[in-house]
Coordinates of C-alpha atoms in Angstrom, one line a residue:
X1 CA 86.5 184.7 96.5
X2 CA 87.3 181.0 95.9
X3 CA 90.7 180.6 94.3
X4 CA 90.7 179.0 90.9
X5 CA 92.4 175.6 90.6
X6 CA 95.6 175.6 88.7
X7 CA 96.6 173.1 86.1
X8 CA 98.9 171.3 88.5
X9 CA 96.4 171.1 91.3
X10 CA 95.4 167.4 91.4
X11 CA 93.3 167.6 94.6
X12 CA 89.7 166.6 93.7
X13 CA 86.8 168.7 95.1
X14 CA 85.1 167.4 98.3
X15 CA 82.1 166.1 96.4
X16 CA 84.3 163.9 94.2
X17 CA 86.2 162.7 97.3
X18 CA 82.9 161.7 99.0
X19 CA 81.8 159.9 95.9
X20 CA 85.1 158.0 95.7
X21 CA 84.8 157.0 99.3
X22 CA 81.2 155.7 98.8
X23 CA 82.3 153.7 95.8
X24 CA 85.2 152.3 97.7
X25 CA 82.9 151.4 100.6
X26 CA 80.5 149.7 98.2
X27 CA 83.3 147.6 96.7
X28 CA 84.6 146.6 100.1
X29 CA 81.1 145.7 101.2
X30 CA 80.6 143.7 98.0
X31 CA 83.8 141.8 98.5
X32 CA 82.7 141.1 102.1
X33 CA 79.4 139.6 101.0
X34 CA 81.0 137.5 98.3
X35 CA 83.6 136.2 100.8
X36 CA 81.0 135.3 103.4
X37 CA 78.7 133.7 100.8
X38 CA 81.7 131.7 99.6
X39 CA 82.5 130.3 103.0
X40 CA 78.8 129.5 103.4
X41 CA 78.9 127.5 100.2
X42 CA 82.2 125.8 101.2
X43 CA 80.8 124.9 104.6
X44 CA 77.6 123.5 103.1
X45 CA 79.6 121.6 100.5
X46 CA 81.5 119.9 103.4
X47 CA 78.3 119.2 105.4
X48 CA 76.3 118.0 102.4
X49 CA 79.1 115.8 101.2
X50 CA 79.0 114.2 104.6
X51 CA 75.3 113.6 104.4
X52 CA 75.5 112.6 100.8
X53 CA 78.2 110.0 101.7
X54 CA 76.1 108.6 104.5
X55 CA 73.0 108.3 102.3
X56 CA 74.9 106.7 99.4
X57 CA 76.7 104.3 101.7
X58 CA 73.4 103.2 103.3
X59 CA 71.6 102.9 100.0
X60 CA 74.3 100.7 98.5
X61 CA 74.9 98.6 101.6
X62 CA 71.4 97.9 102.8
X63 CA 69.0 98.1 99.8
X64 CA 65.8 100.0 99.1
X65 CA 63.6 98.9 102.1
X66 CA 66.3 99.5 104.8
X67 CA 67.2 102.8 103.1
X68 CA 63.5 103.7 103.5
X69 CA 63.8 103.0 107.3
X70 CA 67.0 105.1 107.5
X71 CA 65.2 107.9 105.6
X72 CA 62.4 108.0 108.1
X73 CA 64.9 108.5 110.9
X74 CA 66.7 111.1 108.8
X75 CA 63.5 113.0 108.2
X76 CA 62.7 112.9 111.9
X77 CA 66.1 114.4 112.6
X78 CA 65.2 117.2 110.1
X79 CA 62.0 118.0 112.2
X80 CA 64.0 118.2 115.4
X81 CA 66.7 120.2 113.8
X82 CA 64.2 122.8 112.6
X83 CA 62.7 123.0 116.2
X84 CA 66.2 123.8 117.5
X85 CA 66.9 126.3 114.7
X86 CA 63.6 128.1 115.3
X87 CA 64.0 128.4 119.0
X88 CA 67.8 128.8 119.3
X89 CA 69.8 129.7 116.2
X90 CA 67.4 131.6 113.9
X91 CA 66.9 134.5 116.4
X92 CA 70.7 134.5 116.9
X93 CA 71.4 135.1 113.2
X94 CA 68.7 137.7 112.9
X95 CA 69.6 139.7 116.0
X96 CA 73.3 139.1 116.6
X97 CA 74.9 139.2 113.1
X98 CA 77.6 141.8 112.9
X99 CA 77.3 142.9 116.6
X100 CA 80.2 143.5 119.0
X101 CA 82.0 140.3 120.0
X102 CA 81.0 140.5 123.7
X103 CA 77.3 140.5 122.7
X104 CA 77.8 137.7 120.2
X105 CA 79.7 135.5 122.8
X106 CA 77.0 135.9 125.4
X107 CA 74.2 135.1 122.9
X108 CA 76.1 132.2 121.4
X109 CA 76.5 130.6 124.8
X110 CA 72.8 130.8 125.5
X111 CA 71.8 129.9 122.0
X112 CA 74.0 126.8 121.9
X113 CA 72.7 125.8 125.4
X114 CA 69.2 126.1 124.1
X115 CA 70.0 123.8 121.1
X116 CA 71.6 121.3 123.4
X117 CA 68.6 121.3 125.7
X118 CA 66.2 120.8 122.8
X119 CA 68.4 117.9 121.6
X120 CA 68.3 116.3 125.0
X121 CA 64.6 116.6 125.5
X122 CA 63.5 115.5 122.1
X123 CA 66.2 112.8 122.0
X124 CA 64.6 111.3 125.1
X125 CA 61.2 111.3 123.2
X126 CA 62.8 109.5 120.2
X127 CA 64.4 107.0 122.5
X128 CA 61.1 106.1 124.1
X129 CA 59.3 105.9 120.8
X130 CA 62.0 103.6 119.4
X131 CA 61.8 101.3 122.4
X132 CA 58.0 101.2 122.0
X133 CA 58.0 100.6 118.2
X134 CA 60.5 97.7 118.0
X135 CA 60.7 95.9 114.7
X136 CA 62.9 97.3 111.9
X137 CA 62.1 101.0 112.6
X138 CA 62.4 101.0 116.4
X139 CA 66.2 100.6 116.8
X140 CA 66.9 103.3 114.3
X141 CA 64.8 105.8 116.3
X142 CA 66.4 104.6 119.6
X143 CA 69.8 105.4 118.2
X144 CA 68.6 108.7 116.8
X145 CA 67.5 109.7 120.3
X146 CA 71.0 109.0 121.6
X147 CA 72.6 111.0 118.8
X148 CA 70.4 114.1 118.7
X149 CA 72.1 116.3 121.4
X150 CA 75.4 116.1 119.5
X151 CA 73.8 116.6 116.1
X152 CA 72.0 119.8 117.3
X153 CA 75.0 121.3 119.1
X154 CA 77.2 120.8 116.1
X155 CA 74.6 122.7 114.0
X156 CA 74.3 125.5 116.5
X157 CA 78.0 126.2 116.2
X158 CA 77.7 126.6 112.5
X159 CA 75.0 129.2 112.8
X160 CA 76.9 131.0 115.6
X161 CA 80.0 131.2 113.4
X162 CA 78.1 132.6 110.5
X163 CA 76.4 135.2 112.7
X164 CA 79.9 136.3 113.7
X165 CA 81.0 136.4 110.0
X166 CA 83.4 133.6 110.7
X167 CA 82.3 131.1 108.0
X168 CA 85.8 129.6 107.9
X169 CA 85.4 128.2 111.3
X170 CA 82.0 126.6 110.3
X171 CA 83.7 125.1 107.3
X172 CA 86.5 123.6 109.4
X173 CA 84.0 122.2 111.9
X174 CA 82.1 120.4 109.2
X175 CA 85.4 119.2 107.7
X176 CA 86.3 117.6 111.1
X177 CA 82.9 115.9 111.1
X178 CA 83.5 114.5 107.7
X179 CA 86.9 113.1 108.7
X180 CA 85.5 111.6 111.9
X181 CA 82.7 110.0 109.9
X182 CA 85.1 107.8 107.8
X183 CA 86.2 105.3 110.5
X184 CA 82.7 105.5 112.0
X185 CA 81.1 104.3 108.7
X186 CA 83.7 101.5 108.4
X187 CA 82.7 100.2 111.8
X188 CA 79.0 100.5 111.0
X189 CA 79.4 98.7 107.7
X190 CA 80.7 95.7 109.6
X191 CA 77.6 95.6 111.8
X192 CA 75.5 96.1 108.7
X193 CA 72.3 97.6 110.3
X194 CA 70.4 100.9 110.0
X195 CA 70.9 101.5 113.8
X196 CA 74.7 101.2 113.4
X197 CA 74.8 103.8 110.7
X198 CA 72.7 106.2 112.7
X199 CA 75.0 105.8 115.7
X200 CA 78.1 106.3 113.5
X201 CA 76.6 109.5 112.1
X202 CA 75.8 110.8 115.6
X203 CA 79.2 109.8 117.1
X204 CA 81.1 111.7 114.4
X205 CA 78.9 114.7 115.0
X206 CA 79.8 114.6 118.7
X207 CA 83.5 114.9 117.7
X208 CA 82.6 118.0 115.6
X209 CA 80.5 119.5 118.4
X210 CA 83.3 119.2 120.9
X211 CA 85.7 120.8 118.4
X212 CA 83.2 123.7 118.1
X213 CA 83.5 124.4 121.8
X214 CA 87.3 124.5 121.3
X215 CA 87.0 126.8 118.2
X216 CA 84.7 129.3 119.9
X217 CA 86.2 129.2 123.4
X218 CA 82.5 129.1 124.5
X219 CA 80.8 126.6 126.8
X220 CA 77.1 126.0 126.0
X221 CA 74.9 127.2 128.8
X222 CA 71.8 125.0 129.0
X223 CA 70.9 126.6 132.3
X224 CA 70.3 129.9 130.5
X225 CA 68.2 128.3 127.8
X226 CA 65.0 129.4 129.5
X227 CA 66.1 133.0 129.6
X228 CA 67.1 132.8 125.9
X229 CA 63.7 131.4 124.9
X230 CA 62.0 134.1 127.0
X231 CA 64.0 137.0 125.4
X232 CA 63.6 135.7 121.9
X233 CA 60.0 134.5 122.1
X234 CA 58.6 137.2 119.7
X235 CA 60.7 135.6 116.9
X236 CA 61.6 132.2 118.3
X237 CA 58.1 130.7 118.6
X238 CA 57.0 132.0 115.2
X239 CA 60.1 130.6 113.6
X240 CA 59.5 127.4 115.5
X241 CA 56.1 127.0 114.0
X242 CA 57.4 128.1 110.6
X243 CA 60.3 125.6 110.6
X244 CA 58.4 122.7 112.0
X245 CA 55.5 123.2 109.6
X246 CA 57.9 122.7 106.7
X247 CA 59.9 119.8 108.1
X248 CA 56.7 118.3 109.7
X249 CA 55.0 118.4 106.3
X250 CA 57.9 116.5 104.8
X251 CA 57.7 114.0 107.6
X252 CA 54.0 113.5 107.3
X253 CA 54.4 113.1 103.5
X254 CA 57.0 110.4 104.1
X255 CA 54.8 108.5 106.5
X256 CA 51.7 108.9 104.3
X257 CA 53.7 107.9 101.2
X258 CA 54.9 104.8 103.1
X259 CA 51.4 103.9 104.1
X260 CA 49.8 104.6 100.6
X261 CA 52.6 103.2 98.3
X262 CA 55.1 101.4 100.6
X263 CA 58.4 102.1 102.5
X264 CA 60.3 101.6 99.2
X265 CA 58.6 104.8 97.9
X266 CA 60.2 106.8 100.7
X267 CA 63.5 105.4 99.7
X268 CA 62.9 106.4 96.0
X269 CA 62.1 110.0 97.0
X270 CA 65.2 110.1 99.2
X271 CA 67.2 108.7 96.3
X272 CA 66.0 111.5 94.0
X273 CA 67.0 114.0 96.7
X274 CA 70.4 112.5 96.8
X275 CA 70.8 113.0 93.0
X276 CA 70.0 116.7 93.6
X277 CA 72.4 116.7 96.5
X278 CA 75.1 119.0 95.1
X279 CA 72.5 121.6 94.3
X280 CA 70.7 121.2 97.6
X281 CA 74.1 121.8 99.1
X282 CA 74.2 125.1 97.3
X283 CA 70.7 126.0 98.4
X284 CA 71.3 125.1 102.1
X285 CA 74.8 126.6 102.1
X286 CA 73.4 130.0 101.0
X287 CA 70.6 129.7 103.5
X288 CA 73.2 129.7 106.3
X289 CA 74.4 133.2 105.4
X290 CA 71.6 134.8 103.4
X291 CA 69.6 136.0 106.3
X292 CA 72.6 137.5 108.0
X293 CA 73.7 139.1 104.7
X294 CA 70.1 140.4 104.0
X295 CA 70.1 141.9 107.5
X296 CA 73.4 143.6 106.8
X297 CA 72.1 145.0 103.4
X298 CA 69.0 146.2 105.3
X299 CA 71.1 148.1 107.8
X300 CA 73.5 149.6 105.2
X301 CA 71.4 150.1 102.0
X302 CA 67.7 149.3 102.6
X303 CA 66.8 150.2 99.0
X304 CA 68.9 147.3 97.7
X305 CA 67.2 144.6 99.7
X306 CA 64.7 143.7 97.0
X307 CA 67.4 143.4 94.3
X308 CA 69.6 141.3 96.6
X309 CA 66.7 138.9 97.3
X310 CA 65.8 138.7 93.6
X311 CA 69.3 137.9 92.5
X312 CA 69.6 135.4 95.2
X313 CA 66.3 133.5 94.4
X314 CA 66.6 133.8 90.7
X315 CA 70.2 132.5 90.7
X316 CA 69.3 129.5 92.8
X317 CA 66.3 128.6 90.6
X318 CA 68.4 128.8 87.4
X319 CA 71.2 126.7 89.0
X320 CA 68.6 124.0 90.0
X321 CA 67.2 123.8 86.4
X322 CA 70.7 123.4 85.0
X323 CA 71.6 120.6 87.5
X324 CA 68.4 118.8 86.7
X325 CA 69.1 119.0 83.0
X326 CA 72.5 117.4 83.7
X327 CA 70.9 114.6 85.6
X328 CA 68.6 113.8 82.7
X329 CA 71.7 113.3 80.5
X330 CA 73.4 110.9 83.0
X331 CA 73.6 107.3 81.7
X332 CA 71.9 104.5 83.7
X333 CA 75.2 102.9 84.4
X334 CA 76.4 105.9 86.2
X335 CA 73.2 106.2 88.2
X336 CA 73.3 102.6 89.2
X337 CA 76.9 103.0 90.3
X338 CA 75.9 105.9 92.6
X339 CA 72.5 104.6 94.0
X340 CA 72.6 100.9 93.2
X341 CA 69.1 99.3 93.2
X342 CA 67.5 102.7 94.2
X343 CA 68.4 104.3 90.9
X344 CA 65.6 102.7 88.8
X345 CA 62.9 104.2 91.1
X346 CA 64.7 107.5 91.8
X347 CA 65.4 108.3 88.2
X348 CA 61.7 108.6 87.4
X349 CA 61.4 111.5 89.8
X350 CA 64.2 113.7 88.4
X351 CA 62.0 116.2 86.5
X352 CA 59.4 116.9 89.2
X353 CA 62.1 116.9 91.9
X354 CA 64.1 119.5 89.9
X355 CA 61.1 121.8 89.4
X356 CA 60.3 121.6 93.1
X357 CA 63.8 122.5 94.1
X358 CA 63.8 125.4 91.6
X359 CA 60.6 126.7 93.1
X360 CA 62.1 126.4 96.6
X361 CA 65.2 128.2 95.5
X362 CA 63.2 131.1 94.0
X363 CA 61.1 131.4 97.2
X364 CA 64.2 131.3 99.4
X365 CA 65.3 134.7 98.2
X366 CA 62.0 136.3 99.4
X367 CA 62.2 134.3 102.6
X368 CA 65.6 135.7 103.4
X369 CA 64.2 139.3 102.9
X370 CA 61.2 138.7 105.2
X371 CA 63.5 137.3 108.0
X372 CA 65.9 140.3 107.6
X373 CA 62.9 142.6 108.0
X374 CA 61.9 140.6 111.1
X375 CA 58.5 140.2 109.5
X376 CA 57.9 137.0 111.4
X377 CA 54.1 137.2 111.0
X378 CA 54.2 137.4 107.2
X379 CA 56.9 134.7 107.1
X380 CA 54.9 132.4 109.2
X381 CA 51.8 132.8 107.1
X382 CA 53.8 132.0 104.0
X383 CA 55.3 128.9 105.5
X384 CA 52.0 127.6 106.8
X385 CA 50.5 128.0 103.3
X386 CA 53.6 126.4 101.7
X387 CA 53.5 123.4 104.1
X388 CA 49.8 122.8 103.6
X389 CA 50.3 122.8 99.8
X390 CA 53.3 120.5 100.1
X391 CA 51.5 118.0 102.2
X392 CA 48.3 118.1 100.2
X393 CA 50.1 117.9 96.8
X394 CA 52.4 115.1 98.1
X395 CA 49.7 112.9 99.5
X396 CA 47.0 113.7 96.9
X397 CA 49.5 112.9 94.2
X398 CA 50.4 109.7 95.9
X399 CA 46.8 108.6 96.1
X400 CA 46.2 109.4 92.4
X401 CA 49.5 108.2 90.8
X402 CA 51.8 106.7 93.3
X403 CA 55.4 107.9 93.9
X404 CA 55.6 109.8 90.6
X405 CA 52.3 111.5 91.3
X406 CA 53.5 112.5 94.8
X407 CA 56.6 114.1 93.3
X408 CA 54.6 116.1 90.7
X409 CA 52.2 117.2 93.4
X410 CA 55.1 118.5 95.5
X411 CA 56.6 120.3 92.5
X412 CA 53.3 122.2 91.8
X413 CA 52.9 123.1 95.5
X414 CA 56.4 124.5 95.8
X415 CA 56.1 126.7 92.7
X416 CA 52.8 128.1 93.9
X417 CA 54.2 128.8 97.4
X418 CA 57.2 130.7 95.9
X419 CA 54.7 133.2 94.4
X420 CA 53.2 133.7 97.8
X421 CA 56.6 134.4 99.4
X422 CA 57.3 137.1 96.8
X423 CA 53.9 138.8 97.2
X424 CA 54.5 138.9 101.0
X425 CA 58.0 140.4 100.6
X426 CA 56.6 143.1 98.3
X427 CA 53.9 144.0 100.8
X428 CA 56.5 144.1 103.7
X429 CA 58.8 146.4 101.8
X430 CA 55.9 148.7 100.9
X431 CA 54.8 148.7 104.6
X432 CA 58.3 149.5 105.7
X433 CA 58.7 152.3 103.2
X434 CA 55.3 153.8 104.2
X435 CA 56.3 153.7 107.9
X436 CA 59.6 155.4 107.1
X437 CA 57.9 158.2 105.2
X438 CA 55.4 158.7 108.0
X439 CA 58.1 158.9 110.6
X440 CA 60.0 161.5 108.6
X441 CA 56.9 163.6 108.1
X442 CA 55.9 163.5 111.8
X443 CA 59.4 164.1 113.2

């Protein structure tokens, strides 16, 4: 017979103790997610403020046309960065988040070596292209080729730290980059050319990349890059195509916009992006950690993944709309103080640019879920569709209505693509649930 509990017996039954333990674990996990997301935001704030400062400095110092040339080099860097992320760091985040330290260190050494190798190879291509182009654009691309290895290695350390749950180190690394950038920009301003600013940007990144080696105690292993690419080819090559299709579409849109409307139009679009810089910092900062966090949610509580992605995407879309509304209320005097002569052209693009970023924010929640599920095929199809829509909308709009038409075309394409991302995530979750039920029934 089970003894009856007396009035003074305060020991809860086993079921209550188990429930308390689960609630405590959930609270602890929630605090961990919030903490890691906070470091992601802090890190991206530091990184984006660095990029924002460079863009503003160049826009105010060199004028609209030179800023357009700088923007072409910047967009090319974005393409190369996405190549390195697809091959080197995206697989690291998906497969080595929350693993034992020894596994992480080995993977981080090979991943950073792969990023350095990509930077060296594609930097040489940019160098040759720049020497062949000459004119106003050529020197900018030549200097970009010199800077790319350092830029990509610095970015690789950020992803490695977030995979290890050490966002604080990524934040400190970007802080070092920002501090090193100050004297570099002062020197570049004295030379007063686009090439000088590109070199200053790369030199400060080299300081941060070296500091990343010190922080991690890891030396990049370019010699093992081939092995890393071979081991991760099932994800890496698909992520490569996915990443490059997005950044490549942006690059082709910029080239096409420059050809259809003029290089000044590229500067106007980049100016609008700078106005949205603080929110884009939020979007990119979250993207550094959302895949890793979605992977952790999938391992610990798979039924919560859809809710996590919905809160993530919906929150970002709402924040984008609020920021855009604030920009519309900004007086012209303040805009001219920030962007100088670029303000008049960029201010006309605030509404479509805001809607486009809101659509991208909404879709990013679904994208994080697909990557956590390692549904690389579905993710690739979504990104190819989104990139085709982006390029078609951007160039079609430019042909019909110039710079403003291009911005509206991109906004419409981004919102449509967001719907496709969510449809694919729903299908992937249903497929996973079906496979799980089937395995239970046949085991």
